[in-house]
Amino acid sequence: MIAYIQGNQARILSDLGQHVWLSLLPVLVGVVLALPAGYLTVRYRWLYQPVVNLGGILYSVPSLALFVVIPAIIPVGTLSPLNIVVALSVYSFALLARTVADALISVQGETTWAAAAMGFRPLRQLFGVELPMALPVMMAGLRVATVSNISLVSVGAIIGVGGLGDLFTRGLQLSYLAPIIVGIVLSVLLAAVCDSGIVLVQRWLTPWTRAGAR
Amino acid sequence: MPAPVVPMLNYFAYLFDGGHWSLAGEGIPDRLLQHIAYTLVTLAISAVIALPVGLFIGHTNRGAFLAINIGNAGRSLPTFGLLSLMVVLVGIGTLPVIVALVVLAVPPILASTYAGLRSVDRSAVDAAIGMGMRPIQVLFRAEVPMALPLIVSGLRSALLQVCATATVAAYVGLGGLGRLLIDGLSTNDYPQVFAGAVLVAVLAVLLDLLSAAVERAVVSPGVRERSVRRTRWRRARPDPTNEDAPTSPVGISG
């Protein structure tokens, strides 16, 4: 095992690097798209149900199917890393749009009225009151999206682009455990690190949630 | 590198070829049935393992640490890595693949069963005890019916997980719709790959809709009504006690 790691250090590191951006870039795209989409469903309530239903349908499509159908719909090559990024962005968006909508809706009511009564204009109310109050729920969704993306990327190895999944296909071809175990351990560790990172950012952004505990 | 421009019709050549739909041999119907069989068998095995454990932990609150963490750990396990591990350890075959699928399906069921039981209103449980119910009656006549929405949602996400991973498992020799994908990829038969992808996507969506219907059928109308009313209250009527309150939130519509 140790011999394998020493002998293949460069390859393992480049797989890990690819895994990181293949999984995190889609989360970023998902957030950027889901924030306005979630906001629109709160502003125009009739949009809520269609967005939730569409998200549910997109989310239930198996990843391998998405990886091969996307190149038929938009002009990316099946073997292009961009294909994986688009597919995982679809999942992240499907999950996060609903989370953002639910989080913003849960803030409505007394809180927004109080803000309006204090003279907050709509834009300032959105950024100063509603988004911060909705953060804990949105961050929970972000954690789920990030962790599941990290575990999904390796499926891409079947079509040739899969970060640490590359170690799994190699292990299978050689009937050799070491790369598979290294891949699993690194993937789980990466998920744990990103998950803790989000938790730390959330603690830093929402100090009031801990005020009562003192 | 832009993809070669292929007329849309070519993609469907395999899917809409009647010959591939013949009931004899390894046609599409055969693959479809295999896929459904693998998915349901795996889900049944996982439920038999995860439901009792989840109910025990949720009812007694012993081992809560395990139930909470197994859900997170399960989500971060790379599905393809686990399949590869099982196959290299045990060898190619249906059994190691089913074991790997069960390992992936147990955490969501276990975690949400636990979360469901914990979400039950304590005063309802106390009332059940006060009415003289024995612990087993409290569990099955008070806690489980009220926890059912969450328990079923755990089963539904496990179902989707298994259906998707069974597709990936064709790479290590499992039958089912994944065969069309994997065999098509290895022979560059893109219409076959596309047919497999479309079929498995449609199957997953149908399974999800079907399980939503089952959820409607098994969850008590009382429990369902309550959660519906709670969300409606938040969405449409911000404060029912205040008749003068604006019907839409001020800041958002302003």
XYZ file of C-alpha atoms in Angstrom:
468
model
C 0.000 0.000 0.000
C 2.696 2.466 1.069
C 4.829 1.336 -1.854
C 1.911 2.027 -4.187
C 1.415 5.520 -2.819
C 5.136 6.293 -3.092
C 5.352 4.945 -6.616
C 2.273 6.759 -7.900
C 2.364 9.978 -5.941
C 2.180 12.255 -8.990
C -0.776 10.434 -10.481
C -2.701 10.293 -7.193
C -2.163 14.009 -6.622
C -3.274 14.978 -10.124
C -6.390 12.770 -9.747
C -7.124 14.432 -6.420
C -6.670 17.890 -7.931
C -9.038 17.076 -10.777
C -11.515 15.611 -8.281
C -11.499 18.828 -6.259
C -12.403 21.131 -9.120
C -14.746 18.675 -10.827
C -16.808 18.486 -7.645
C -16.571 22.025 -6.257
C -17.001 24.069 -9.452
C -20.523 22.615 -10.001
C -21.459 23.560 -6.434
C -20.454 27.134 -7.217
C -22.468 27.125 -10.446
C -25.399 25.596 -8.562
C -25.300 28.318 -5.905
C -25.053 31.124 -8.470
C -28.096 29.774 -10.350
C -30.117 28.649 -7.336
C -30.036 31.953 -5.427
C -31.969 33.969 -8.052
C -34.198 30.967 -8.871
C -35.050 30.473 -5.194
C -35.692 34.193 -4.787
C -38.031 34.221 -7.795
C -40.098 31.339 -6.392
C -40.596 33.328 -3.197
C -41.547 36.452 -5.074
C -43.801 34.656 -7.565
C -45.339 31.884 -5.512
C -46.865 30.066 -8.473
C -43.294 29.212 -9.528
C -42.619 27.260 -6.327
C -44.333 23.973 -7.212
C -42.966 23.770 -10.803
C -39.419 24.471 -9.571
C -39.684 21.860 -6.810
C -41.134 19.271 -9.220
C -38.513 19.946 -11.889
C -35.781 19.710 -9.263
C -37.168 16.392 -8.031
C -37.221 14.962 -11.554
C -33.696 16.181 -12.409
C -32.399 14.892 -9.095
C -33.760 11.395 -9.699
C -31.953 10.932 -13.043
C -28.960 8.595 -12.469
C -25.594 10.313 -12.915
C -24.244 7.937 -15.557
C -27.349 8.588 -17.682
C -26.873 12.334 -17.306
C -23.198 12.062 -18.299
C -24.105 10.537 -21.665
C -27.313 12.471 -22.389
C -25.878 15.970 -21.818
C -23.543 15.859 -24.855
C -26.640 15.098 -26.956
C -28.379 18.235 -25.696
C -25.605 20.814 -25.500
C -22.390 20.933 -27.539
C -19.838 19.409 -25.171
C -17.844 16.274 -25.883
C -18.721 13.162 -23.851
C -15.071 12.917 -22.783
C -14.754 16.602 -21.897
C -14.450 17.450 -18.181
C -16.973 20.199 -18.905
C -19.583 17.473 -19.410
C -19.114 16.232 -15.824
C -19.195 19.809 -14.521
C -22.491 20.505 -16.326
C -24.079 17.257 -15.096
C -23.104 17.856 -11.469
C -24.210 21.497 -11.757
C -27.653 20.213 -12.716
C -27.796 18.137 -9.502
C -26.484 20.971 -7.349
C -28.997 23.371 -8.849
C -31.896 20.916 -8.432
C -31.065 20.459 -4.766
C -30.157 24.052 -3.918
C -33.019 25.846 -5.704
C -35.487 24.071 -3.456
C -33.376 24.663 -0.362
C -33.013 28.389 -1.079
C -36.769 28.718 -1.684
C -37.665 26.838 1.516
C -35.090 28.798 3.509
C -36.359 32.174 2.291
C -39.994 31.165 2.825
C -39.225 30.112 6.404
C -38.025 33.672 7.119
C -41.248 35.327 5.894
C -43.732 36.640 8.426
C -42.971 38.618 11.571
C -39.278 39.001 10.728
C -39.829 40.611 7.332
C -42.640 42.785 8.664
C -40.402 44.018 11.454
C -37.710 44.856 8.906
C -40.244 46.666 6.698
C -41.594 48.561 9.713
C -38.061 49.663 10.561
C -37.867 51.248 7.125
C -35.724 48.664 5.323
C -36.076 48.968 1.576
C -36.761 45.680 -0.276
C -33.177 45.212 -1.470
C -31.624 45.998 1.899
C -34.196 43.792 3.579
C -33.251 40.903 1.271
C -29.508 41.212 1.851
C -29.594 42.485 5.414
C -32.346 40.369 6.945
C -33.764 37.578 4.805
C -30.581 36.056 3.358
C -28.687 36.044 6.685
C -31.686 34.542 8.492
C -32.016 31.891 5.779
C -28.313 30.992 5.937
C -28.466 28.007 8.331
C -30.993 26.153 6.146
C -29.185 27.113 2.927
C -25.837 25.985 4.370
C -27.339 22.607 5.273
C -28.341 22.210 1.616
C -24.885 23.322 0.513
C -23.295 20.622 2.676
C -25.467 17.903 1.132
C -24.763 19.155 -2.405
C -20.992 19.342 -1.820
C -20.643 15.945 -0.177
C -22.781 14.137 -2.746
C -20.934 15.811 -5.627
C -17.615 14.615 -4.233
C -18.859 11.028 -4.097
C -20.484 11.257 -7.559
C -17.456 12.554 -9.490
C -15.798 9.119 -9.496
C -18.672 7.680 -11.589
C -17.288 9.870 -14.386
C -14.280 7.530 -14.569
C -16.496 5.112 -16.525
C -16.621 7.621 -19.394
C -12.974 8.572 -18.844
C -13.050 11.717 -16.676
C -13.463 11.024 -12.997
C -10.802 12.462 -10.700
C -10.127 9.828 -8.056
C -12.454 7.471 -9.948
C -9.444 6.922 -12.211
C -7.892 4.975 -9.322
C -10.984 2.746 -9.141
C -10.924 1.808 -12.845
C -7.170 1.126 -12.563
C -7.699 -1.049 -9.509
C -10.409 -2.977 -11.330
C -8.276 -3.504 -14.432
C -5.292 -4.713 -12.387
C -7.397 -6.510 -9.724
C -5.344 -4.536 -7.241
C -6.745 -3.214 -3.945
C -4.242 -0.451 -3.156
C -5.439 2.214 -5.652
C -9.091 1.527 -4.790
C -8.502 1.957 -1.068
C -6.394 5.093 -1.627
C -9.197 6.494 -3.812
C -11.962 5.755 -1.322
C -10.000 7.144 1.631
C -9.035 10.342 -0.221
C -12.600 10.855 -1.480
C -14.111 10.433 1.998
C -11.417 12.677 3.510
C -12.024 15.355 0.886
C -15.753 15.232 1.659
C -15.065 15.519 5.385
C -12.698 18.469 4.899
C -15.132 20.370 2.656
C -18.034 19.608 4.988
C -16.131 20.918 8.034
C -15.044 23.928 6.004
C -18.661 24.837 5.272
C -19.586 24.356 8.938
C -16.772 26.709 9.974
C -17.835 29.353 7.436
C -21.407 29.039 8.687
C -20.342 29.523 12.322
C -18.407 32.593 11.279
C -21.312 34.007 9.231
C -24.074 33.334 11.769
C -22.649 34.221 15.182
C -26.161 34.881 16.558
C -27.099 31.184 16.376
C -24.603 30.516 19.178
C -25.425 33.583 21.285
C -28.040 31.717 23.331
C -25.633 28.939 24.244
C -23.370 31.178 26.304
C -13.543 20.335 -28.756
C -17.046 20.715 -30.193
C -19.067 17.528 -30.526
C -19.728 16.366 -34.075
C -23.103 17.569 -35.242
C -25.294 14.488 -35.521
C -28.920 14.624 -36.630
C -31.205 14.101 -33.613
C -32.840 11.087 -35.264
C -29.695 8.971 -34.957
C -29.786 9.066 -31.186
C -33.092 7.257 -31.152
C -32.163 4.604 -33.719
C -31.584 1.939 -31.071
C -34.379 2.905 -28.730
C -37.093 2.916 -31.401
C -35.928 -0.204 -33.215
C -38.683 -2.754 -32.630
C -36.157 -5.588 -32.762
C -34.590 -4.449 -29.494
C -37.959 -4.639 -27.778
C -38.525 -8.339 -28.456
C -39.454 -10.301 -25.371
C -37.142 -13.197 -26.226
C -33.469 -13.097 -25.280
C -31.652 -10.074 -23.891
C -33.760 -7.280 -25.352
C -34.802 -4.046 -23.693
C -37.758 -5.609 -21.766
C -35.410 -8.209 -20.280
C -32.896 -5.558 -19.190
C -35.658 -3.402 -17.766
C -37.066 -6.253 -15.674
C -33.570 -7.167 -14.438
C -32.977 -3.578 -13.391
C -36.259 -3.370 -11.512
C -35.594 -6.745 -9.857
C -32.094 -5.750 -8.652
C -33.403 -2.438 -7.366
C -36.345 -3.877 -5.454
C -34.452 -6.871 -4.020
C -31.666 -4.579 -2.778
C -34.142 -2.136 -1.302
C -35.982 -4.960 0.486
C -32.764 -6.384 1.985
C -31.622 -2.914 3.067
C -34.982 -2.124 4.648
C -34.964 -5.407 6.566
C -31.570 -4.434 8.002
C -31.999 -0.674 8.472
C -35.619 -0.298 9.655
C -35.394 -2.388 12.872
C -32.070 -0.796 13.831
C -33.401 2.708 13.111
C -36.596 2.030 15.064
C -34.621 0.683 18.026
C -32.223 3.641 18.102
C -35.025 6.162 17.588
C -37.289 4.620 20.233
C -34.660 4.161 22.931
C -32.344 6.991 21.826
C -29.471 4.589 22.486
C -26.687 4.842 19.911
C -27.989 8.113 18.476
C -24.409 9.054 17.642
C -24.230 6.053 15.303
C -27.495 6.868 13.540
C -26.597 10.511 12.920
C -23.092 9.811 11.653
C -23.900 6.809 9.515
C -26.114 9.031 7.361
C -23.322 11.509 6.679
C -20.702 8.791 6.215
C -22.953 6.940 3.771
C -23.392 10.032 1.647
C -19.666 10.639 1.332
C -18.787 7.043 0.338
C -17.999 7.041 -3.397
C -20.449 4.516 -4.883
C -18.152 3.489 -7.705
C -15.242 3.035 -5.285
C -17.264 0.716 -3.069
C -18.351 -1.358 -6.099
C -14.733 -1.653 -7.245
C -13.616 -2.624 -3.757
C -16.223 -5.385 -3.463
C -15.426 -6.775 -6.906
C -11.666 -6.893 -6.326
C -12.191 -8.421 -2.861
C -14.842 -11.014 -3.762
C -14.741 -11.266 -7.557
C -17.108 -10.495 -10.417
C -20.666 -11.595 -9.797
C -24.118 -10.539 -8.746
C -23.618 -11.161 -5.034
C -20.735 -8.713 -4.337
C -22.584 -6.043 -6.307
C -25.796 -6.555 -4.333
C -23.784 -6.382 -1.087
C -22.244 -3.066 -2.194
C -25.677 -1.708 -3.131
C -27.056 -2.730 0.281
C -24.153 -0.987 2.030
C -25.099 2.194 0.148
C -28.843 1.927 0.787
C -28.725 1.199 4.528
C -27.441 4.625 5.749
C -30.228 6.831 4.315
C -32.962 4.470 5.584
C -31.378 4.112 9.028
C -30.666 7.830 9.446
C -34.108 9.025 8.407
C -35.921 6.360 10.438
C -34.043 7.601 13.482
C -34.694 11.251 12.583
C -38.384 10.470 11.989
C -38.878 8.891 15.411
C -36.996 11.728 17.094
C -39.168 14.325 15.346
C -42.341 12.912 16.920
C -43.937 15.288 19.402
C -42.910 14.127 22.909
C -46.288 15.036 24.379
C -47.980 12.630 21.948
C -45.652 9.873 23.117
C -46.319 10.770 26.749
C -50.059 10.670 26.044
C -49.676 7.210 24.513
C -47.798 6.033 27.608
C -50.429 7.668 29.811
C -53.157 5.773 27.976
C -51.466 2.591 29.161
C -49.814 1.512 25.933
C -46.956 -0.943 26.264
C -43.608 0.213 24.793
C -44.126 -1.835 21.629
C -47.592 -0.278 21.185
C -46.188 3.199 21.737
C -43.672 2.476 18.999
C -46.018 1.024 16.389
C -49.266 2.872 17.148
C -47.973 6.332 18.062
C -44.371 6.904 17.002
C -44.189 5.067 13.670
C -47.389 6.513 12.145
C -46.225 10.034 12.959
C -42.650 9.372 11.815
C -43.818 7.804 8.554
C -43.245 10.806 6.248
C -39.540 10.879 7.148
C -39.172 7.091 7.157
C -40.686 6.911 3.666
C -38.492 9.755 2.415
C -35.446 7.759 3.547
C -36.713 4.712 1.642
C -37.316 6.885 -1.432
C -33.809 8.318 -1.496
C -32.398 4.813 -0.990
C -34.511 3.648 -3.947
C -33.074 6.342 -6.228
C -29.564 5.675 -4.962
C -29.858 1.946 -5.696
C -31.422 2.478 -9.128
C -28.592 4.843 -10.125
C -25.802 2.715 -8.687
C -27.196 -0.473 -10.271
C -26.590 1.306 -13.607
C -22.969 1.990 -12.686
C -22.625 -1.634 -11.549
C -22.961 -2.811 -15.159
C -19.301 -1.746 -15.413
C -18.439 -4.635 -13.101
C -20.712 -7.143 -14.800
C -24.204 -6.630 -13.400
C -27.115 -6.980 -15.849
C -29.920 -4.466 -16.124
C -30.196 -1.273 -18.153
C -26.617 -0.283 -17.344
C -25.541 -3.012 -19.789
C -26.868 -0.954 -22.719
C -24.799 2.014 -21.501
C -21.581 0.176 -20.734
C -21.661 -2.162 -23.749
C -22.561 0.759 -25.997
C -19.649 2.808 -24.627
C -17.159 -0.001 -25.183
C -18.302 -0.557 -28.797
C -18.845 3.166 -29.571
C -22.498 2.372 -30.312
C -23.824 5.763 -29.266
C -27.516 5.153 -30.052
C -27.376 2.154 -27.688
C -25.740 4.264 -24.960
C -28.398 6.918 -25.453
C -31.206 4.329 -25.316
C -29.831 2.980 -22.025
C -29.530 6.466 -20.539
C -33.039 7.509 -21.544
C -34.576 4.267 -20.289
C -32.803 4.369 -16.938
C -33.684 8.049 -16.476
C -37.351 7.377 -17.244
C -37.331 4.340 -14.954
C -35.836 6.364 -12.087
C -38.372 9.162 -12.488
C -41.259 6.659 -12.668
C -40.018 4.795 -9.578
C -39.812 8.105 -7.725
C -43.340 9.131 -8.751
C -44.655 5.681 -7.866
C -43.035 5.840 -4.431
C -44.558 9.299 -3.948
C -47.958 7.704 -4.616
C -47.185 4.929 -2.114
C -46.199 7.597 0.411
C -49.584 9.291 -0.061
C -51.324 5.968 0.429
C -49.548 4.892 3.633
C -49.124 8.178 5.503
C -52.127 8.870 7.709
C -54.232 11.807 6.433
C -54.006 13.336 9.912
C -50.216 13.460 9.846
C -50.178 14.646 6.226
C -52.807 17.344 6.772
C -50.867 18.776 9.662
C -47.673 19.217 7.715
C -49.572 20.621 4.726
C -51.373 23.099 6.911
C -48.141 24.138 8.532
C -46.452 24.944 5.221
C -49.559 26.668 3.838
C -49.740 28.759 6.918
C -46.230 29.965 6.259
C -46.675 30.408 2.552
C -50.048 32.005 2.056
C -51.166 33.335 5.409
C -48.227 34.698 7.360
C -50.219 35.289 10.538
C -53.745 33.898 10.879
C -54.222 35.555 14.254
C -53.851 38.975 12.711
C -56.702 39.615 10.266
C -55.295 42.981 9.259
C -51.967 41.525 8.222
C -51.133 41.909 4.538
C -51.740 38.697 2.654
C -48.392 38.825 0.933
C -45.127 39.593 2.699
C -44.361 43.280 2.416
C -40.697 43.256 1.515
C -40.861 40.620 -1.164
C -43.786 41.960 -3.148
C -42.805 45.590 -2.575
